[in-house]
């Protein structure tokens, strides 16, 4: 990577870090990235509202290859002293998406100056943290018949600068589930006169180990209790409504769907038994992220050709990624660049994206354009 390009990208990363924005509120971030690309490259910029992409045109008879970076931040404070610390109270880039976006901008600089043999699409995506960005952005895959798409995530607990890969399932599917049970209030001295959802909520929680028993699954299946809200802080009133919030997670979407259906059936049966009404809603929906072996092999070759260490992973990441929306539509893969085996994990106060990874990631992506 050209030294002057690297310095621009480092500065860009610091600027993004200073102005973090949470999912679906990334207006400054998006515009700053667009301005950077317009000032420093001749690439075509396609603005799609809350997301955008840049295009290098090699020719109509060439393949269309895409690279994706997310750019949203987390609703948590900085927590450490940095010269480019977050200027937004309670919001910080604690997952490294500032680095991901800066890498894609660095790739844009290099491709604009060097050229490429293929049409290159650089997709800048919002709202990865809540799973709301991938699906709308996947329109680009359909509209331009993208032949392959790639992404990376920085990852602690892996050797610094290493490229870590896995075939097939790379990230579990997950979704947040809220089960709302509505009953009838009564005086606490006469609970039989009302309809209290406490027993139904307890029964659902107690059923979780059986529903997720490993011997009944082909892969990892989890159901995590996130929150229970029941009644009011009023000792004279028997609870009449409650919300049970769960996170469902599985390596295979088919098993996630089965778990969801079983929980819905159980909630409906318990509501009928106890004279309650039930309403169920979902949020933070992430698909299974599937890596195509052909695409992972290309990452392996590009990494080795540039002298980067390649490690094979044996288990899918439990955390979810909405990159899976893209690999449902075309070939592609996500890989992981090591932050260091003892480096602070993402989503913690001590974490910050390592600037030393910027050039490594751009080099890897450049290798995938050839």
Short mmCIF file of C-alpha atoms in Angstrom, two decimals:
data_model
loop_
_atom_site.label_atom_id
_atom_site.label_comp_id
_atom_site.label_asym_id
_atom_site.label_seq_id
_atom_site.Cartn_x
_atom_site.Cartn_y
_atom_site.Cartn_z
CA UNK A 1 0.00 0.00 0.00
CA UNK A 2 1.34 3.43 -0.89
CA UNK A 3 2.58 5.27 2.25
CA UNK A 4 0.56 8.39 1.46
CA UNK A 5 -2.58 6.30 1.06
CA UNK A 6 -1.94 4.55 4.36
CA UNK A 7 -1.59 7.88 6.16
CA UNK A 8 -4.86 9.11 4.65
CA UNK A 9 -6.63 5.94 5.75
CA UNK A 10 -5.25 6.12 9.29
CA UNK A 11 -6.44 9.73 9.54
CA UNK A 12 -9.85 8.72 8.17
CA UNK A 13 -10.14 5.92 10.73
CA UNK A 14 -9.42 8.37 13.56
CA UNK A 15 -11.99 10.83 12.22
CA UNK A 16 -14.63 8.11 12.04
CA UNK A 17 -13.72 7.04 15.56
CA UNK A 18 -14.25 10.57 16.87
CA UNK A 19 -17.77 10.75 15.40
CA UNK A 20 -19.43 7.38 16.12
CA UNK A 21 -23.10 6.85 15.36
CA UNK A 22 -25.33 3.95 16.37
CA UNK A 23 -27.26 1.81 13.91
CA UNK A 24 -29.63 3.63 11.54
CA UNK A 25 -28.31 7.03 12.68
CA UNK A 26 -25.02 7.04 10.71
CA UNK A 27 -25.68 10.18 8.65
CA UNK A 28 -22.38 11.96 9.45
CA UNK A 29 -20.38 8.76 8.98
CA UNK A 30 -21.93 8.02 5.61
CA UNK A 31 -21.42 11.54 4.29
CA UNK A 32 -17.85 11.72 5.57
CA UNK A 33 -16.98 8.51 3.74
CA UNK A 34 -18.63 9.75 0.54
CA UNK A 35 -16.73 13.05 0.79
CA UNK A 36 -13.45 11.18 1.30
CA UNK A 37 -14.00 9.05 -1.80
CA UNK A 38 -15.08 12.00 -3.95
CA UNK A 39 -12.06 14.06 -2.89
CA UNK A 40 -9.52 11.28 -3.33
CA UNK A 41 -10.81 9.01 -6.13
CA UNK A 42 -12.67 9.09 -9.42
CA UNK A 43 -14.87 6.10 -8.54
CA UNK A 44 -18.58 6.28 -9.21
CA UNK A 45 -20.56 6.87 -6.00
CA UNK A 46 -24.09 5.45 -5.81
CA UNK A 47 -26.06 6.95 -2.90
CA UNK A 48 -28.95 4.73 -1.77
CA UNK A 49 -30.25 6.74 1.15
CA UNK A 50 -28.88 5.34 4.37
CA UNK A 51 -26.24 3.27 2.54
CA UNK A 52 -24.04 3.64 -0.51
CA UNK A 53 -21.47 1.96 -2.71
CA UNK A 54 -18.58 2.97 -4.93
CA UNK A 55 -17.74 1.35 -8.28
CA UNK A 56 -14.57 0.89 -10.30
CA UNK A 57 -15.54 0.05 -13.88
CA UNK A 58 -13.15 -2.30 -15.69
CA UNK A 59 -15.52 -3.15 -18.52
CA UNK A 60 -18.91 -4.68 -19.36
CA UNK A 61 -17.42 -8.12 -20.06
CA UNK A 62 -15.61 -8.38 -16.72
CA UNK A 63 -16.73 -10.06 -13.51
CA UNK A 64 -18.41 -8.03 -10.77
CA UNK A 65 -16.67 -8.49 -7.42
CA UNK A 66 -17.83 -6.78 -4.21
CA UNK A 67 -16.29 -5.95 -0.85
CA UNK A 68 -18.39 -4.95 2.14
CA UNK A 69 -17.62 -2.89 5.24
CA UNK A 70 -19.99 -1.92 8.05
CA UNK A 71 -19.76 1.52 9.70
CA UNK A 72 -22.11 1.69 12.71
CA UNK A 73 -20.92 2.07 16.32
CA UNK A 74 -22.09 0.74 19.68
CA UNK A 75 -24.19 2.45 22.40
CA UNK A 76 -21.38 2.34 24.97
CA UNK A 77 -18.85 4.92 26.19
CA UNK A 78 -15.22 5.04 25.05
CA UNK A 79 -13.80 3.86 28.35
CA UNK A 80 -10.13 4.50 27.49
CA UNK A 81 -7.95 7.56 26.86
CA UNK A 82 -7.30 8.04 23.14
CA UNK A 83 -6.06 11.14 21.28
CA UNK A 84 -8.93 10.58 18.83
CA UNK A 85 -11.49 9.53 21.44
CA UNK A 86 -15.22 9.56 20.76
CA UNK A 87 -16.80 13.00 20.96
CA UNK A 88 -20.26 11.49 21.31
CA UNK A 89 -21.17 10.63 24.91
CA UNK A 90 -22.30 7.04 25.34
CA UNK A 91 -21.36 5.99 21.78
CA UNK A 92 -18.08 4.48 20.60
CA UNK A 93 -16.56 2.30 17.88
CA UNK A 94 -15.96 -0.67 20.16
CA UNK A 95 -16.38 -3.30 17.43
CA UNK A 96 -13.90 -1.84 14.94
CA UNK A 97 -16.31 -0.82 12.23
CA UNK A 98 -14.36 2.44 11.90
CA UNK A 99 -11.44 0.27 10.84
CA UNK A 100 -13.55 -1.83 8.49
CA UNK A 101 -14.83 1.27 6.70
CA UNK A 102 -11.35 2.82 6.54
CA UNK A 103 -9.99 -0.37 4.95
CA UNK A 104 -12.61 -0.21 2.20
CA UNK A 105 -11.73 3.43 1.61
CA UNK A 106 -8.06 2.41 1.41
CA UNK A 107 -8.95 -0.26 -1.14
CA UNK A 108 -10.74 2.44 -3.13
CA UNK A 109 -7.57 4.59 -3.19
CA UNK A 110 -5.40 1.73 -4.38
CA UNK A 111 -7.81 0.52 -7.06
CA UNK A 112 -8.42 4.04 -8.35
CA UNK A 113 -4.67 4.53 -8.76
CA UNK A 114 -3.65 1.03 -9.90
CA UNK A 115 -6.73 -0.12 -11.77
CA UNK A 116 -8.25 -3.59 -11.58
CA UNK A 117 -9.03 -6.43 -13.97
CA UNK A 118 -12.60 -6.77 -12.67
CA UNK A 119 -15.47 -4.42 -11.88
CA UNK A 120 -15.10 -3.64 -8.19
CA UNK A 121 -18.08 -2.72 -5.99
CA UNK A 122 -17.29 -1.27 -2.55
CA UNK A 123 -20.37 -1.58 -0.34
CA UNK A 124 -20.54 0.63 2.76
CA UNK A 125 -23.24 -0.80 5.02
CA UNK A 126 -24.98 0.65 8.09
CA UNK A 127 -26.75 -1.07 10.99
CA UNK A 128 -24.83 -4.33 11.19
CA UNK A 129 -25.02 -4.36 14.98
CA UNK A 130 -28.80 -4.78 14.93
CA UNK A 131 -28.99 -6.87 11.76
CA UNK A 132 -30.89 -4.18 9.85
CA UNK A 133 -28.38 -3.23 7.17
CA UNK A 134 -27.57 -6.38 5.24
CA UNK A 135 -30.99 -7.15 3.82
CA UNK A 136 -31.68 -3.76 2.18
CA UNK A 137 -28.08 -3.50 0.94
CA UNK A 138 -28.38 -6.92 -0.70
CA UNK A 139 -30.31 -5.12 -3.46
CA UNK A 140 -26.90 -4.28 -4.92
CA UNK A 141 -26.15 -8.00 -5.32
CA UNK A 142 -29.31 -8.55 -7.36
CA UNK A 143 -29.16 -5.38 -9.43
CA UNK A 144 -25.56 -5.81 -10.55
CA UNK A 145 -25.41 -9.62 -10.59
CA UNK A 146 -22.41 -9.67 -8.27
CA UNK A 147 -20.26 -12.75 -8.88
CA UNK A 148 -18.65 -12.78 -5.44
CA UNK A 149 -18.51 -10.72 -2.25
CA UNK A 150 -15.95 -10.57 0.56
CA UNK A 151 -15.66 -9.05 4.02
CA UNK A 152 -13.48 -9.28 7.10
CA UNK A 153 -13.90 -8.70 10.80
CA UNK A 154 -11.10 -7.92 13.19
CA UNK A 155 -10.99 -10.55 15.93
CA UNK A 156 -9.15 -10.74 19.23
CA UNK A 157 -7.79 -14.04 20.52
CA UNK A 158 -6.15 -14.77 17.15
CA UNK A 159 -2.47 -14.17 16.23
CA UNK A 160 -1.86 -10.59 15.18
CA UNK A 161 -2.17 -10.08 11.44
CA UNK A 162 -3.28 -13.65 10.79
CA UNK A 163 -6.05 -14.48 8.33
CA UNK A 164 -8.50 -16.93 9.89
CA UNK A 165 -10.95 -18.80 7.67
CA UNK A 166 -13.72 -21.38 7.82
CA UNK A 167 -15.81 -23.14 5.18
CA UNK A 168 -19.61 -23.40 5.39
CA UNK A 169 -21.25 -21.80 8.46
CA UNK A 170 -19.15 -18.87 9.69
CA UNK A 171 -21.68 -17.17 12.02
CA UNK A 172 -24.75 -18.48 13.81
CA UNK A 173 -28.21 -17.23 12.94
CA UNK A 174 -29.98 -15.40 15.75
CA UNK A 175 -33.01 -13.30 16.59
CA UNK A 176 -34.51 -11.55 19.60
CA UNK A 177 -37.91 -12.91 20.65
CA UNK A 178 -40.40 -11.13 22.92
CA UNK A 179 -43.31 -13.16 24.32
CA UNK A 180 -45.99 -10.86 25.72
CA UNK A 181 -48.61 -12.49 27.94
CA UNK A 182 -51.69 -10.51 28.97
CA UNK A 183 -53.99 -11.52 31.81
CA UNK A 184 -56.42 -9.82 34.19
CA UNK A 185 -55.42 -7.89 37.34
CA UNK A 186 -56.82 -8.63 40.76
CA UNK A 187 -56.19 -7.75 44.39
CA UNK A 188 -53.12 -9.55 45.70
CA UNK A 189 -55.32 -11.12 48.40
CA UNK A 190 -57.51 -12.72 45.72
CA UNK A 191 -55.14 -13.95 42.97
CA UNK A 192 -57.74 -16.51 41.85
CA UNK A 193 -59.95 -13.63 40.69
CA UNK A 194 -57.38 -12.56 38.10
CA UNK A 195 -55.14 -14.09 35.45
CA UNK A 196 -51.45 -13.90 36.36
CA UNK A 197 -48.90 -14.80 33.65
CA UNK A 198 -46.11 -15.65 36.09
CA UNK A 199 -46.62 -19.41 35.97
CA UNK A 200 -46.67 -19.44 32.16
CA UNK A 201 -43.45 -17.40 31.94
CA UNK A 202 -41.79 -19.70 34.47
CA UNK A 203 -42.90 -22.76 32.51
CA UNK A 204 -41.39 -21.40 29.29
CA UNK A 205 -38.07 -20.71 31.01
CA UNK A 206 -38.01 -24.16 32.58
CA UNK A 207 -38.68 -25.75 29.17
CA UNK A 208 -35.65 -24.16 27.51
CA UNK A 209 -33.08 -26.84 28.47
CA UNK A 210 -35.27 -29.56 26.94
CA UNK A 211 -35.95 -27.55 23.78
CA UNK A 212 -32.23 -26.89 23.23
CA UNK A 213 -30.83 -30.24 24.40
CA UNK A 214 -27.63 -30.87 22.37
CA UNK A 215 -28.50 -34.52 21.67
CA UNK A 216 -31.58 -33.35 19.75
CA UNK A 217 -29.65 -30.95 17.50
CA UNK A 218 -27.26 -31.25 14.58
CA UNK A 219 -25.35 -28.11 15.56
CA UNK A 220 -25.19 -25.52 18.30
CA UNK A 221 -28.63 -24.31 19.49
CA UNK A 222 -29.02 -21.75 22.28
CA UNK A 223 -31.88 -19.90 23.92
CA UNK A 224 -30.72 -17.19 26.30
CA UNK A 225 -33.06 -15.45 28.75
CA UNK A 226 -32.45 -11.72 28.32
CA UNK A 227 -35.15 -10.08 30.46
CA UNK A 228 -38.32 -10.82 32.38
CA UNK A 229 -40.79 -8.00 33.06
CA UNK A 230 -43.78 -8.97 35.18
CA UNK A 231 -46.45 -6.84 36.81
CA UNK A 232 -45.78 -3.64 38.72
CA UNK A 233 -44.04 -2.68 41.94
CA UNK A 234 -47.36 -2.60 43.78
CA UNK A 235 -47.73 -5.24 46.48
CA UNK A 236 -51.50 -5.02 46.53
CA UNK A 237 -51.98 -6.03 42.88
CA UNK A 238 -51.50 -9.47 41.35
CA UNK A 239 -49.49 -9.23 38.10
CA UNK A 240 -51.62 -9.17 34.97
CA UNK A 241 -49.08 -8.84 32.18
CA UNK A 242 -45.54 -9.90 31.48
CA UNK A 243 -42.83 -9.90 28.82
CA UNK A 244 -40.24 -12.61 28.38
CA UNK A 245 -37.32 -11.64 26.14
CA UNK A 246 -35.12 -14.33 24.69
CA UNK A 247 -32.27 -14.54 22.19
CA UNK A 248 -32.49 -17.60 19.94
CA UNK A 249 -29.26 -18.72 18.29
CA UNK A 250 -28.26 -21.67 16.10
CA UNK A 251 -25.63 -22.75 13.59
CA UNK A 252 -28.35 -23.84 11.18
CA UNK A 253 -31.33 -21.67 10.34
CA UNK A 254 -33.54 -24.76 10.07
CA UNK A 255 -32.88 -25.55 13.73
CA UNK A 256 -33.44 -21.93 14.71
CA UNK A 257 -36.82 -22.02 12.97
CA UNK A 258 -37.73 -25.23 14.78
CA UNK A 259 -36.81 -23.73 18.16
CA UNK A 260 -38.87 -20.64 17.37
CA UNK A 261 -41.90 -22.72 16.37
CA UNK A 262 -41.65 -24.85 19.52
CA UNK A 263 -41.52 -21.77 21.73
CA UNK A 264 -44.48 -20.22 19.92
CA UNK A 265 -46.53 -23.41 20.33
CA UNK A 266 -45.60 -23.68 24.02
CA UNK A 267 -46.51 -20.03 24.70
CA UNK A 268 -49.86 -20.48 22.94
CA UNK A 269 -50.65 -23.66 24.91
CA UNK A 270 -49.77 -22.07 28.24
CA UNK A 271 -51.80 -18.96 27.42
CA UNK A 272 -54.80 -21.15 26.65
CA UNK A 273 -54.32 -23.11 29.87
CA UNK A 274 -54.12 -19.98 32.05
CA UNK A 275 -56.70 -17.81 30.27
CA UNK A 276 -54.15 -15.38 28.86
CA UNK A 277 -53.64 -13.75 25.49
CA UNK A 278 -50.25 -13.98 23.82
CA UNK A 279 -48.43 -11.76 21.31
CA UNK A 280 -44.96 -12.51 19.96
CA UNK A 281 -42.58 -10.15 18.19
CA UNK A 282 -39.02 -10.35 16.83
CA UNK A 283 -36.09 -7.99 16.38
CA UNK A 284 -32.33 -8.05 15.69
CA UNK A 285 -32.85 -10.80 13.10
CA UNK A 286 -29.63 -12.25 11.70
CA UNK A 287 -29.42 -15.04 9.14
CA UNK A 288 -26.89 -17.85 9.21
CA UNK A 289 -23.72 -16.57 7.54
CA UNK A 290 -22.59 -19.21 5.05
CA UNK A 291 -19.10 -19.15 3.53
CA UNK A 292 -18.77 -20.68 0.07
CA UNK A 293 -15.67 -22.88 -0.10
CA UNK A 294 -14.67 -21.51 -3.51
CA UNK A 295 -14.60 -18.00 -2.04
CA UNK A 296 -12.74 -19.09 1.09
CA UNK A 297 -10.15 -20.79 -1.14
CA UNK A 298 -9.60 -17.48 -2.90
CA UNK A 299 -8.98 -15.82 0.47
CA UNK A 300 -6.50 -18.58 1.34
CA UNK A 301 -4.62 -18.07 -1.92
CA UNK A 302 -4.59 -14.26 -1.67
CA UNK A 303 -3.34 -14.38 1.94
CA UNK A 304 -0.56 -16.86 1.21
CA UNK A 305 0.50 -14.97 -1.92
CA UNK A 306 1.06 -11.91 0.27
CA UNK A 307 2.93 -13.78 3.00
CA UNK A 308 0.09 -13.69 5.54
CA UNK A 309 -0.43 -16.45 8.08
CA UNK A 310 -3.57 -18.50 7.39
CA UNK A 311 -5.33 -20.42 10.16
CA UNK A 312 -8.24 -22.82 9.79
CA UNK A 313 -11.12 -22.43 12.25
CA UNK A 314 -13.17 -25.45 13.27
CA UNK A 315 -16.23 -23.80 14.82
CA UNK A 316 -18.62 -21.10 13.65
CA UNK A 317 -18.66 -17.81 15.53
CA UNK A 318 -21.53 -17.72 18.00
CA UNK A 319 -22.00 -14.01 17.41
CA UNK A 320 -24.18 -13.18 14.41
CA UNK A 321 -23.37 -11.21 11.24
CA UNK A 322 -25.81 -9.88 8.65
CA UNK A 323 -23.21 -10.55 5.92
CA UNK A 324 -25.21 -13.78 5.55
CA UNK A 325 -27.84 -11.91 3.52
CA UNK A 326 -25.29 -11.52 0.72
CA UNK A 327 -24.03 -15.10 0.60
CA UNK A 328 -27.62 -16.28 0.23
CA UNK A 329 -27.61 -14.52 -3.15
CA UNK A 330 -24.10 -15.08 -4.49
CA UNK A 331 -20.81 -16.72 -3.67
CA UNK A 332 -18.78 -15.07 -0.96
CA UNK A 333 -17.01 -15.37 2.36
CA UNK A 334 -16.08 -13.47 5.49
CA UNK A 335 -12.73 -13.97 7.20
CA UNK A 336 -11.14 -12.72 10.42
CA UNK A 337 -7.95 -10.71 10.88
CA UNK A 338 -6.27 -11.35 14.20
CA UNK A 339 -5.93 -8.45 16.66
CA UNK A 340 -3.54 -10.52 18.77
CA UNK A 341 -4.08 -13.45 21.09
CA UNK A 342 -4.05 -11.25 24.22
CA UNK A 343 -5.63 -8.13 22.71
CA UNK A 344 -8.82 -6.85 24.43
CA UNK A 345 -11.99 -8.32 22.88
CA UNK A 346 -14.42 -6.26 20.84
CA UNK A 347 -17.41 -4.79 22.70
CA UNK A 348 -15.21 -4.01 25.74
CA UNK A 349 -13.97 -0.66 27.07
CA UNK A 350 -10.29 -1.59 26.59
CA UNK A 351 -10.69 -2.31 22.87
CA UNK A 352 -9.68 -0.09 19.95
CA UNK A 353 -9.15 -1.08 16.31
CA UNK A 354 -5.44 -1.48 15.60
CA UNK A 355 -4.17 0.85 12.88
CA UNK A 356 -1.53 -1.75 12.00
CA UNK A 357 -4.30 -3.93 10.57
CA UNK A 358 -5.34 -1.36 7.96
CA UNK A 359 -2.54 -2.08 5.49
CA UNK A 360 -2.81 -5.85 6.05
CA UNK A 361 -6.53 -5.82 5.27
CA UNK A 362 -6.14 -3.62 2.19
CA UNK A 363 -3.36 -5.92 0.93
CA UNK A 364 -5.59 -8.97 1.39
CA UNK A 365 -8.50 -7.33 -0.42
CA UNK A 366 -6.24 -6.18 -3.25
CA UNK A 367 -5.12 -9.77 -3.64
CA UNK A 368 -8.75 -10.80 -4.06
CA UNK A 369 -9.23 -8.34 -6.93
CA UNK A 370 -6.59 -10.04 -9.08
#
